[in-house]
XYZ file of C-alpha atoms in Angstrom:
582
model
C 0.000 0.000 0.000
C 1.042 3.974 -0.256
C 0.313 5.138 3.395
C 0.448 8.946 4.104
C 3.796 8.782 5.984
C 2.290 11.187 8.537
C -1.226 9.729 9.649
C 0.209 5.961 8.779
C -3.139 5.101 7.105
C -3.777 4.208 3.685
C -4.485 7.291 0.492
C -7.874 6.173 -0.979
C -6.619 6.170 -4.560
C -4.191 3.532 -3.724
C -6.269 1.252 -2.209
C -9.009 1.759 -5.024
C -5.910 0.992 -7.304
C -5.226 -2.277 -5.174
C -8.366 -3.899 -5.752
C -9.005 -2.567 -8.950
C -5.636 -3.514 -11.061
C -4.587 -6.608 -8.274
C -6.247 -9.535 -10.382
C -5.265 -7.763 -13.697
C -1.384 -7.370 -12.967
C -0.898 -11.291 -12.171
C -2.212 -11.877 -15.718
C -0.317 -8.895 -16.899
C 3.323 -10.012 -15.650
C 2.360 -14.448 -16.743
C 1.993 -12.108 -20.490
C 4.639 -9.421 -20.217
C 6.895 -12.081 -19.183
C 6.559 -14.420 -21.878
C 7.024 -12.097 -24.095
C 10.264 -10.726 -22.548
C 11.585 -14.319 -22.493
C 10.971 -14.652 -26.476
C 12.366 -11.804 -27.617
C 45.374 15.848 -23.659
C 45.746 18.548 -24.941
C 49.043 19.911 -24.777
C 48.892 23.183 -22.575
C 46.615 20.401 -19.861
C 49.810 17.255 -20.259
C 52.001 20.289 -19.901
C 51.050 21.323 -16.284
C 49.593 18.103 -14.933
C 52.412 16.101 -15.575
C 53.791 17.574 -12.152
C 51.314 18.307 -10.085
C 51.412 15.552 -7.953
C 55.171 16.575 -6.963
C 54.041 20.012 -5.674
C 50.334 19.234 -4.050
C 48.429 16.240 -2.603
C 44.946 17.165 -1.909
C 44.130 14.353 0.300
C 47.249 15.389 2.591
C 46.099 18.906 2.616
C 42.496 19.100 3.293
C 40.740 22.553 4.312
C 38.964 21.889 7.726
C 36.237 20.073 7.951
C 33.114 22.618 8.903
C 30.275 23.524 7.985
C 29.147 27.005 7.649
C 28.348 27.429 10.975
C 31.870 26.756 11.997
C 31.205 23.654 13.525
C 33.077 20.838 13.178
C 31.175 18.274 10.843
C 29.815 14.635 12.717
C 30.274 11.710 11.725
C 28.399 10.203 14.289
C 26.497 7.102 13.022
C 22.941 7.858 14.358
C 22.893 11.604 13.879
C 23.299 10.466 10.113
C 20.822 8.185 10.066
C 18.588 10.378 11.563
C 19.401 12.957 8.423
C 18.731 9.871 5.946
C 15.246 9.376 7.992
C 14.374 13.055 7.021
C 15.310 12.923 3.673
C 12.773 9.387 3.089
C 9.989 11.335 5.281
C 10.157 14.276 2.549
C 10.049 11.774 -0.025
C 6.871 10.198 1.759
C 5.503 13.272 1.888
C 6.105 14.236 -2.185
C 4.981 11.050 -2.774
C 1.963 10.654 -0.790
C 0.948 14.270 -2.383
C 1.628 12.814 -6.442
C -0.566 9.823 -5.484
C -3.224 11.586 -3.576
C -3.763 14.617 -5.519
C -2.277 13.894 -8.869
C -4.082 11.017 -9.865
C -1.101 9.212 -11.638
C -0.792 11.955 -14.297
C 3.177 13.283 -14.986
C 3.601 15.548 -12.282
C 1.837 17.082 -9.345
C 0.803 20.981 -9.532
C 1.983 21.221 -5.705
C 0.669 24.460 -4.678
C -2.885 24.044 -5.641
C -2.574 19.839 -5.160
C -3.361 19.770 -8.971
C -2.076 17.597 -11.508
C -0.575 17.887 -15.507
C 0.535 15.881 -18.416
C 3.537 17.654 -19.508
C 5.018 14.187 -21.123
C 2.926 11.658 -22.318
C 0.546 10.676 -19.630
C 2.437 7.631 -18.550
C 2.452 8.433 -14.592
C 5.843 9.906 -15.035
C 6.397 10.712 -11.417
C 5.741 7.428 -10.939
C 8.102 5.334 -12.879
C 10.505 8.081 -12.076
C 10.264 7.216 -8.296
C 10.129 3.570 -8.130
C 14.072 2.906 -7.877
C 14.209 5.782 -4.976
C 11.330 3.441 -3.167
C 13.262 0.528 -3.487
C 16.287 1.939 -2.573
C 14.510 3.412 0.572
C 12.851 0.665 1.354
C 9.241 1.266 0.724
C 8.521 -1.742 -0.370
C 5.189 -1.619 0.568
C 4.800 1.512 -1.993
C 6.839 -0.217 -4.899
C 4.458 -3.235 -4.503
C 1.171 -1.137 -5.059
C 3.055 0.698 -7.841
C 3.529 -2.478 -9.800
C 0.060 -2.902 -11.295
C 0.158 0.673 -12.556
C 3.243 -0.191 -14.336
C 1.882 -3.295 -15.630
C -1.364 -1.555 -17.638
C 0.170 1.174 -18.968
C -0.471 1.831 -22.677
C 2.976 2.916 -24.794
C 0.413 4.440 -27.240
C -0.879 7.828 -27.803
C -2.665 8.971 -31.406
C -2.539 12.282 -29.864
C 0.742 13.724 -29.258
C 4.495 13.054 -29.796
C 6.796 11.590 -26.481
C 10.058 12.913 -26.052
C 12.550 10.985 -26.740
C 15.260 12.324 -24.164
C 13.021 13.055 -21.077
C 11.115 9.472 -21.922
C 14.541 7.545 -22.349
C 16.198 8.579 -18.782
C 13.058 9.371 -17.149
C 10.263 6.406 -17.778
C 12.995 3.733 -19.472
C 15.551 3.999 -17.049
C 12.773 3.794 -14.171
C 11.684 1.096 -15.590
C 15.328 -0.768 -16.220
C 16.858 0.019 -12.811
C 13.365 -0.688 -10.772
C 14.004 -4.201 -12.700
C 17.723 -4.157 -11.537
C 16.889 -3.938 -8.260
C 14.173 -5.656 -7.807
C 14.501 -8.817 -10.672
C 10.895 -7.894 -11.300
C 10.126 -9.587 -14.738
C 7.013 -7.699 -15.328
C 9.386 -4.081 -15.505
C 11.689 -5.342 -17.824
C 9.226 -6.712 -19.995
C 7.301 -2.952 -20.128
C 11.042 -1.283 -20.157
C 10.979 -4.038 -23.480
C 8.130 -2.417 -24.672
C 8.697 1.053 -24.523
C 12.459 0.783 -25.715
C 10.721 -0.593 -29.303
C 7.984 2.032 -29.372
C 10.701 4.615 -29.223
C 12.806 2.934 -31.880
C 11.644 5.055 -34.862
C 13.236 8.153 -33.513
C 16.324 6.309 -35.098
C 14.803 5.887 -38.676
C 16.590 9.461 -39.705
C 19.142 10.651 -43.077
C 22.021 10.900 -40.650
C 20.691 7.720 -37.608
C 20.246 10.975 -35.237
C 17.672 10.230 -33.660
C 14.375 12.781 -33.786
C 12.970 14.724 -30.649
C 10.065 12.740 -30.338
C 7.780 10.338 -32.072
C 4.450 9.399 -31.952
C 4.373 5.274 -30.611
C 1.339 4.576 -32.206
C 1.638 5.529 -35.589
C 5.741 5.857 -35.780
C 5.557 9.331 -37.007
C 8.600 11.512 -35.299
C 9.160 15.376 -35.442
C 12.115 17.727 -34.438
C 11.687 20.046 -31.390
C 14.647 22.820 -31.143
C 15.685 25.546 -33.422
C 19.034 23.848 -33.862
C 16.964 20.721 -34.918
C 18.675 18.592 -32.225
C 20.384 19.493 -29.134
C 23.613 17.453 -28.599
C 22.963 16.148 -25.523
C 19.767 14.549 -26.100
C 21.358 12.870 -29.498
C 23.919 11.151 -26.959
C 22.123 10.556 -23.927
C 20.160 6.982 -24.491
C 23.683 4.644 -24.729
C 22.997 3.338 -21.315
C 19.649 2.540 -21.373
C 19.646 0.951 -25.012
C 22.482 -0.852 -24.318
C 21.565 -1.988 -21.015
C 18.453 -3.340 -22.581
C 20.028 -4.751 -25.569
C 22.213 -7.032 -23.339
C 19.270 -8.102 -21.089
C 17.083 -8.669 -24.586
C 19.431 -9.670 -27.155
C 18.004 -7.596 -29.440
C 21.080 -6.427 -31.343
C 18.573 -3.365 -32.944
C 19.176 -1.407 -29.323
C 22.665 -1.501 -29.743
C 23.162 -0.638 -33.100
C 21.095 2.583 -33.310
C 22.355 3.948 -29.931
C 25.943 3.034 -30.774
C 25.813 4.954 -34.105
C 25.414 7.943 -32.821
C 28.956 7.339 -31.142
C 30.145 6.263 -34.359
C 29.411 9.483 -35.719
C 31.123 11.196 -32.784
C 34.063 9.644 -32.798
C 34.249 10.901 -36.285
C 37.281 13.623 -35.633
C 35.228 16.095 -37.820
C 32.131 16.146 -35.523
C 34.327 17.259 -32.551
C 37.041 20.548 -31.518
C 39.500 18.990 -29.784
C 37.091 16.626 -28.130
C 34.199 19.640 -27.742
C 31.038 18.947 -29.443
C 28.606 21.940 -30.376
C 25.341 22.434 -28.492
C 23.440 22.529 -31.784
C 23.263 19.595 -34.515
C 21.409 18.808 -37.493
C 19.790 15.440 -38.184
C 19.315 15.582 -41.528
C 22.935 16.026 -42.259
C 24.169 14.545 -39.232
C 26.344 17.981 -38.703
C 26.725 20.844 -36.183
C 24.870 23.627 -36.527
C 26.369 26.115 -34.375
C 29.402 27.264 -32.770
C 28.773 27.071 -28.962
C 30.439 24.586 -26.490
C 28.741 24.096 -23.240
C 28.969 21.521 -20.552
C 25.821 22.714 -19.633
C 21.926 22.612 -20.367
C 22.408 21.469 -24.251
C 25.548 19.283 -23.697
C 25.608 18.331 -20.367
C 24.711 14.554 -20.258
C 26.460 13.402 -23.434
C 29.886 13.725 -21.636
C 28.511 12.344 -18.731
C 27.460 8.806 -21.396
C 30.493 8.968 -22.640
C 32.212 7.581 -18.839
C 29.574 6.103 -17.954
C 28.844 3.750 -20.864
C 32.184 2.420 -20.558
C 31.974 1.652 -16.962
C 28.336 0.220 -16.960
C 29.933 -1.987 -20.079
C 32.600 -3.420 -17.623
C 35.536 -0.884 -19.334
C 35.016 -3.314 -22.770
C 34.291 -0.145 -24.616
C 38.214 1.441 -24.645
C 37.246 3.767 -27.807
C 34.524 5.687 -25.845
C 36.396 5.672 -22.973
C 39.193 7.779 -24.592
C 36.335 10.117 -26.267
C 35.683 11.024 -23.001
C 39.343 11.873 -22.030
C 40.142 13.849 -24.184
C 36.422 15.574 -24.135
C 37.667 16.221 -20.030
C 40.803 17.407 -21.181
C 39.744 19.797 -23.471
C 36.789 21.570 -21.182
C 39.695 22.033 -18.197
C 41.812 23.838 -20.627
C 38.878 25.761 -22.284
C 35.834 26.232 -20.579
C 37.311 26.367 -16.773
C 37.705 29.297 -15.175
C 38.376 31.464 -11.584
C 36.342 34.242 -10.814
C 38.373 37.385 -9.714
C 37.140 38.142 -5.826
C 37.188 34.433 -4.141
C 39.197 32.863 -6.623
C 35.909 30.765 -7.332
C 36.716 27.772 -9.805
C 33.310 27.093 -12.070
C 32.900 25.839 -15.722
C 31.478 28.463 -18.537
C 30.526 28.342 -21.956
C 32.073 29.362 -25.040
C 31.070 31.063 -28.543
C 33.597 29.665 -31.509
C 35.832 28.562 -28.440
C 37.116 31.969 -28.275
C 34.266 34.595 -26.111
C 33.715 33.103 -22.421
C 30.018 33.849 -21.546
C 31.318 33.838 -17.807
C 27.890 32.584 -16.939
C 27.816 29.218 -14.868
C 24.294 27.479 -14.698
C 23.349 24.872 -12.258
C 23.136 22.053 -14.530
C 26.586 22.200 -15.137
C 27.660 21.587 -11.115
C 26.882 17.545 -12.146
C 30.742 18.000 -13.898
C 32.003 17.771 -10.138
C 30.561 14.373 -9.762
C 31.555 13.126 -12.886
C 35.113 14.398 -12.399
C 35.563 12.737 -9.076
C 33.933 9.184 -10.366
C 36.692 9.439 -13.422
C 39.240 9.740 -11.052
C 37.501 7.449 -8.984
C 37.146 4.470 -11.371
C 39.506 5.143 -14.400
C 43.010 4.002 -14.261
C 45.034 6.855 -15.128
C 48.095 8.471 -14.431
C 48.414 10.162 -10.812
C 48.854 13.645 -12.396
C 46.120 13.070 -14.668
C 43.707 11.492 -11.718
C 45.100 14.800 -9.492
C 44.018 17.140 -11.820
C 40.359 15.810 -12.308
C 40.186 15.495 -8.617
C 40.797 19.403 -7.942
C 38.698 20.472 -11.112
C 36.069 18.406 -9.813
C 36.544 19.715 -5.649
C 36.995 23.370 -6.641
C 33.346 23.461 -8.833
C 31.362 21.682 -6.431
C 32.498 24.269 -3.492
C 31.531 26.668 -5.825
C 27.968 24.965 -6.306
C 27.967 25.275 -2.776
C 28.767 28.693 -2.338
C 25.797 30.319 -4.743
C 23.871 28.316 -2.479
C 25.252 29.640 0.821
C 25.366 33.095 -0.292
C 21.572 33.110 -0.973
C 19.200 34.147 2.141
C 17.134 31.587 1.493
C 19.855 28.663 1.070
C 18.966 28.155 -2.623
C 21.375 28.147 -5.136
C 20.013 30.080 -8.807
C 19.339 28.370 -11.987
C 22.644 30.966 -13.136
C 25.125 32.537 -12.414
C 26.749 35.926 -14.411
C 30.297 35.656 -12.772
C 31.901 39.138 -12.723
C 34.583 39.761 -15.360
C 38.442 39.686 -15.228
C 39.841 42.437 -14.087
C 41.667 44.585 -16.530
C 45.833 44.445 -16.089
C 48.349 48.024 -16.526
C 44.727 49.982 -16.898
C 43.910 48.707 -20.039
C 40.762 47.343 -20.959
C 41.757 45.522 -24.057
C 44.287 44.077 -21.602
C 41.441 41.453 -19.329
C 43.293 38.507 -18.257
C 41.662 35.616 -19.580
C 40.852 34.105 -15.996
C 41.750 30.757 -17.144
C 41.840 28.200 -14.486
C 44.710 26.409 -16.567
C 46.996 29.516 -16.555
C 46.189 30.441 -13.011
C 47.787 26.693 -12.408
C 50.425 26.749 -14.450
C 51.956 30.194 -12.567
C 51.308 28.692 -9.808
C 53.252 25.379 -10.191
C 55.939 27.750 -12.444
C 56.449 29.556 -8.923
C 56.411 26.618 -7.198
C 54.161 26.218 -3.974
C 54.907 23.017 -2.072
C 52.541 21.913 0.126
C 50.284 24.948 -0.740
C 46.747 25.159 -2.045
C 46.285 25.294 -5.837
C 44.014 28.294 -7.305
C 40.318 27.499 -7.202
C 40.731 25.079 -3.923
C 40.752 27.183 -1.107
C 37.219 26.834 -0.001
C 36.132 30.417 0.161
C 33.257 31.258 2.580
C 29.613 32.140 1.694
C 29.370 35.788 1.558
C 25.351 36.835 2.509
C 26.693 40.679 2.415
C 28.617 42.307 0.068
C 31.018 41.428 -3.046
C 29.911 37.921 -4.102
C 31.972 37.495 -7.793
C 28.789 37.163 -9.593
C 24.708 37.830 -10.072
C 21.887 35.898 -10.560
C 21.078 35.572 -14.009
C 18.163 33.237 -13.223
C 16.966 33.364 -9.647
C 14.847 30.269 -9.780
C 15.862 26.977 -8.288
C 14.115 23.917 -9.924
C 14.442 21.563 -6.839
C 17.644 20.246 -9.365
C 20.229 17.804 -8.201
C 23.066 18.175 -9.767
C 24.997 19.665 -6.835
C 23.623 17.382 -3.870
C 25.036 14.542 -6.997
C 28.551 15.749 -6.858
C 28.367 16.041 -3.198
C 27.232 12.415 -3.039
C 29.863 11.260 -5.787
C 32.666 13.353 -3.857
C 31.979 12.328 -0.271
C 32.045 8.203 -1.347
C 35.653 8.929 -3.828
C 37.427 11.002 -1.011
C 35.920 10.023 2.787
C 35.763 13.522 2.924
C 33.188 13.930 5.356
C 32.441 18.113 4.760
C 30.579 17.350 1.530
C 28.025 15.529 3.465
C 27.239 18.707 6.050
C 26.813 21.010 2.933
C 24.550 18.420 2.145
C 22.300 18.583 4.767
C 22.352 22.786 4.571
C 21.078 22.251 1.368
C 18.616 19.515 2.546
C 17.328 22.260 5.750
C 16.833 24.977 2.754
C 14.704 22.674 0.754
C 13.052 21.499 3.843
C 12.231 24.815 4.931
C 11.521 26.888 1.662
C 9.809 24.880 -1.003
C 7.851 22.378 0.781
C 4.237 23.054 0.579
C 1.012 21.047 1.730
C 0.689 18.946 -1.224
C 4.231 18.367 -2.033
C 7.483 20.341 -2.863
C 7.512 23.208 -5.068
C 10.473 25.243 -7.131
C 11.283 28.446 -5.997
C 10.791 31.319 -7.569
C 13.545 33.830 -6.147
C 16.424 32.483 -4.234
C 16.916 36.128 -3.631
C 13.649 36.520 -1.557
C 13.473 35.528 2.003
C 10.158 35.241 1.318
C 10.877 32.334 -1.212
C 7.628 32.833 -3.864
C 6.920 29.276 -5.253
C 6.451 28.470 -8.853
C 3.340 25.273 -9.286
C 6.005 23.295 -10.460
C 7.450 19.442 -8.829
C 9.551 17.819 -10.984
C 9.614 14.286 -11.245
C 13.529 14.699 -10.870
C 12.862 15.759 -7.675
C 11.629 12.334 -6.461
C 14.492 10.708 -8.969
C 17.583 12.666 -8.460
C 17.316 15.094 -5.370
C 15.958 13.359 -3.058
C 17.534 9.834 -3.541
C 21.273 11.554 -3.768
C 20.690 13.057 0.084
C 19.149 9.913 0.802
C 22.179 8.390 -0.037
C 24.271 11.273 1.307
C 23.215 10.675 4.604
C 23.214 6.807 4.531
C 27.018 5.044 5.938
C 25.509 2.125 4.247
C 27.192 2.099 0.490
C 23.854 0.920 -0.933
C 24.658 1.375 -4.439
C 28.700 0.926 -5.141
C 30.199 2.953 -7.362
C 32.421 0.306 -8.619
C 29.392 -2.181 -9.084
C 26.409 0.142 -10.582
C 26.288 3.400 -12.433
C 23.708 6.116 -12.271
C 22.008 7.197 -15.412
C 21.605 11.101 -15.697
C 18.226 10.135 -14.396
C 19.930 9.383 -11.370
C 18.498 5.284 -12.067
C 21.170 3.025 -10.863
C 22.179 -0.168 -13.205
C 24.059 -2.667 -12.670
C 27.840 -2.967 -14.425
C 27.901 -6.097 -17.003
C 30.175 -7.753 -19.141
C 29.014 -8.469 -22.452
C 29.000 -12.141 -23.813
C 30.904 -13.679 -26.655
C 28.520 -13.415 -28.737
C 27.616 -9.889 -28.447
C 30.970 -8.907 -28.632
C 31.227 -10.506 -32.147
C 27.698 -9.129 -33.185
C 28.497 -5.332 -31.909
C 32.647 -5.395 -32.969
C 33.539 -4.695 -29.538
C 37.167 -5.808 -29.023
């Protein structure tokens, strides 16, 4: 059942949903199952080949407090206790969807209404199940299986997405069936990966925005045509399912599109414009970004290879020399704190200086690389500060706010001009700042971009909001999670729970949790918005946060940008020969 975490009694809907689908679903999975049984560059090599010889982080470590100035705990209980606060807001999100939302996408949380901003396939829903499991509410993933199991993959009306539905409702799906060995999900995750299939059927094997399942008919959705990372954001999923299904059709249309980008014309120096075109299979801009357009493609290019049990050597050394290339370009120290965050660039010559919250999931990914890849100690050093430096930042934009909230973006403040001269603006490159620094030599002493400035409520703060919302997103509380299991660094989990107490406080509402509308604003004005990420991603990374327990280890599953855990495989013999993997 799905009790009401608070009054420990049962929502209506779900036990009308009990009795009504109960008898259905055990006929459902005896079908479903059947069926699923048939079927570097040079200036980076340069500098990092010695910085191990003048700086070891982990012997170094700023102290470990909060910003209260308190030490951090590690005290077992008090942890727990954090972990039991994060799974009672989840109950209460949760509770809220299934009470008021009536199994639509997503639940309007500050009138308790409800919307199909998807496709009407309880996205909320499939988007939560691996968080239940994982937080063991059983109870709730047990009622949520009949949903699942009479869902229709059809619409006449309206076209899915093929991104959002790939990460958000397939990769539910998949890692609910991971977990739980449930053969009803991976027969509907069967389902769904074929009814999204024609996406691929495209001039260039780019696959389309979205598609309509019932008739097969796709359309484009962006300006640009296609936005890069939703052309390379569906290799874990499709290959995940393609080994559990031996159906070689997943792999070959997901893998394609790597094909094509390990092409050395579709890249600059391992940077891949935001903007493509599917019918030529080409960029169509000049604009490198690790953020809202780009940002999961270089997170699939790591993470394929390690769910792939490293077989996959050709996309792991896309994504090194993709990591290579955005610490020498796109990194960059603001002029006040000496705050290390990632920008944007135009023809990979005009910094935008902006930093936006999506792209504070590059921390995370930095510190699994370094966590997981066997690379040279310089090399492995050099991710490791990239990827400590720009999640304190994260941090900071949220502990500057009054509220506790960190903004959708960020304008950092430009370079300050050198000899009086305008024309003259230092570039601010992170990778210059280190290379005088190591030139000078500093042994034993704190690179630029790691010492961990303090939150500044008052006065000069390096940048302004450029967007002053925050979307309940979870791309910091990620890296926090990611950094805190790689270095035993205990500090990441404290600004974890800050964040957690700001959430807590300033977006929950009566029905739910909502985004905030002004970070800015003590007064925190709500927007009639919960994600289903929210349930997905947030929520499940403090969970996780605060839990001593390694539930999920990194060496043994790998998050999709969903935040949907799967499991690391090897692929057989036979696949290997089929798909021309070494």
């Amino acid at each position: 059942m799905l009790p009401s975490y608070n009054s420990g009694k049962t929502s209506p809907r779900t036990s009308r949903l009990r009795w009504r689908w109960g008898i259905i679903a055990v006929a459902a999975v005896l079908v479903v199952y059947v069926v699923a049984a048939g079927h570097q560059h040079p200036k980076v090599q340069e500098f990092v080949s010695g910085a191990s010889s003048y700086f070891d982080y982990s012997q170094s470590r700023p102290e470990l407090t909060g910003t209260s100035g308190k030490p951090v705990s590690s005290d077992p209980q008090l942890w727990a206790s954090r972990a039991d606060q994060v799974k009672e807001a989840f109950k209460h999100a949760l509770d809220g969807y299934l009470r008021y939302a009536d199994l639509q996408d997503e639940l309007q949380p500050l009138t308790g209404g409800k919307i199909n901003n998807f496709n009407g396939w309880s996205t909320t829903l499939l988007d939560s199940m691996s968080t239940m499991w994982l937080m063991d509410l059983k109870d709730d993933f047990e009622a949520a299986l009949p949903v699942v199991a009479n869902l229709s993959f059809a619409t006449t009306d309206k076209y899915v997405p093929f991104f959002e539905t790939t990460i958000r409702c397939l990769g539910g799906l998949l890692s609910a069936y991971a977990l739980s060995g449930e053969p009803m999900l991976l027969a509907r995750a069967d389902d769904l990966g074929q009814a999204l299939l024609p996406v691929f059927d495209t001039p260039s094997g780019l696959p389309m925005y979205g598609v309509n399942p019932s008739s097969g008919a796709t359309k484009t959705g962006w300006a640009y045509n296609a936005l890069w990372s939703e052309l390379t954001s569906c290799q874990l999923e499709y290959k995940y399912l393609a080994h559990l299904t031996g159906r070689t059709d997943y792999f070959d249309k997901s893998n394609y599109v790597m094909e094509l980008m390990r092409d050395e014309a579709a890249s600059k120096d391992g940077l891949y414009a935001t903007g493509w075109s599917i019918e030529k299979g080409t960029s169509s801009n000049q604009i490198y970004s690790v953020g809202a357009f780009a940002d999961s493609g270089y997170e699939y290019f790591l993470k394929q290879y390690l769910l792939t049990g490293k077989s996959e050597e050709k996309i792991k050394d896309m994504y090194l020399k993709s990591i290579r290339t955005i610490i020498n370009e796109l990194f960059y120290l603001s002029p006040t704190r000496n705050l290390l965050y990632v920008t944007d660039v135009s023809q990979k010559e005009k910094p935008s200086y902006k930093l936006e919250h999506l792209s504070c999931f590059l921390a995370g990914l930095l510190a699994l690389g370094a966590h997981t890849l066997d690379l040279p100690d310089s090399d492995a050093q050099m991710h490791r500060w990239a990827a400590q430096g720009l999640a304190h930042t994260c941090y900071i934009t949220y502990a500057d706010s009054v509220t506790g909230l960190g903004p959708d973006e960020v304008q950092f403040n430009l370079p300050q001009p050198e000899n009086g001269n305008i024309l003259e603006i230092t570039s601010g490159r992170w990778v210059e700042a280190v290379d005088k620094w190591m030139k000078e030599g500093s042994p034993g002493g704190v690179p630029p971009g790691l010492v961990m400035a303090k939150p500044v409520k008052d006065g000069e703060k390096d940048y302004a909001p450029r967007s002053r919302r925050y979307h309940l997103r979870p791309e910091t509380v990620e890296s926090f999670y990611i950094l805190w299991r790689t270095t035993g660094d205990e500090s990441w989990r404290e600004k974890g729970w800050e964040l957690f107490q700001a959430i807590n406080k300033h977006a929950r509402t009566e029905y739910g949790f909502a985004s905030v509308n002004d970070v800015t604003d003590k007064t925190a004005p709500k927007l009639n918005e919960m994600p289903s990420y929210f349930l997905a991603e947030t929520l499940k990374y403090l969970y996780l946060l605060f839990t001593d327990e390694e539930i999920i280890p990194l060496d043994e599953w790998v998050f999709n940008t969903e935040a949907h855990p799967l499991p690391v495989f090897k692929w057989h013999g036979w696949e290997k020969t089929a798909y021309s993997i070494p």
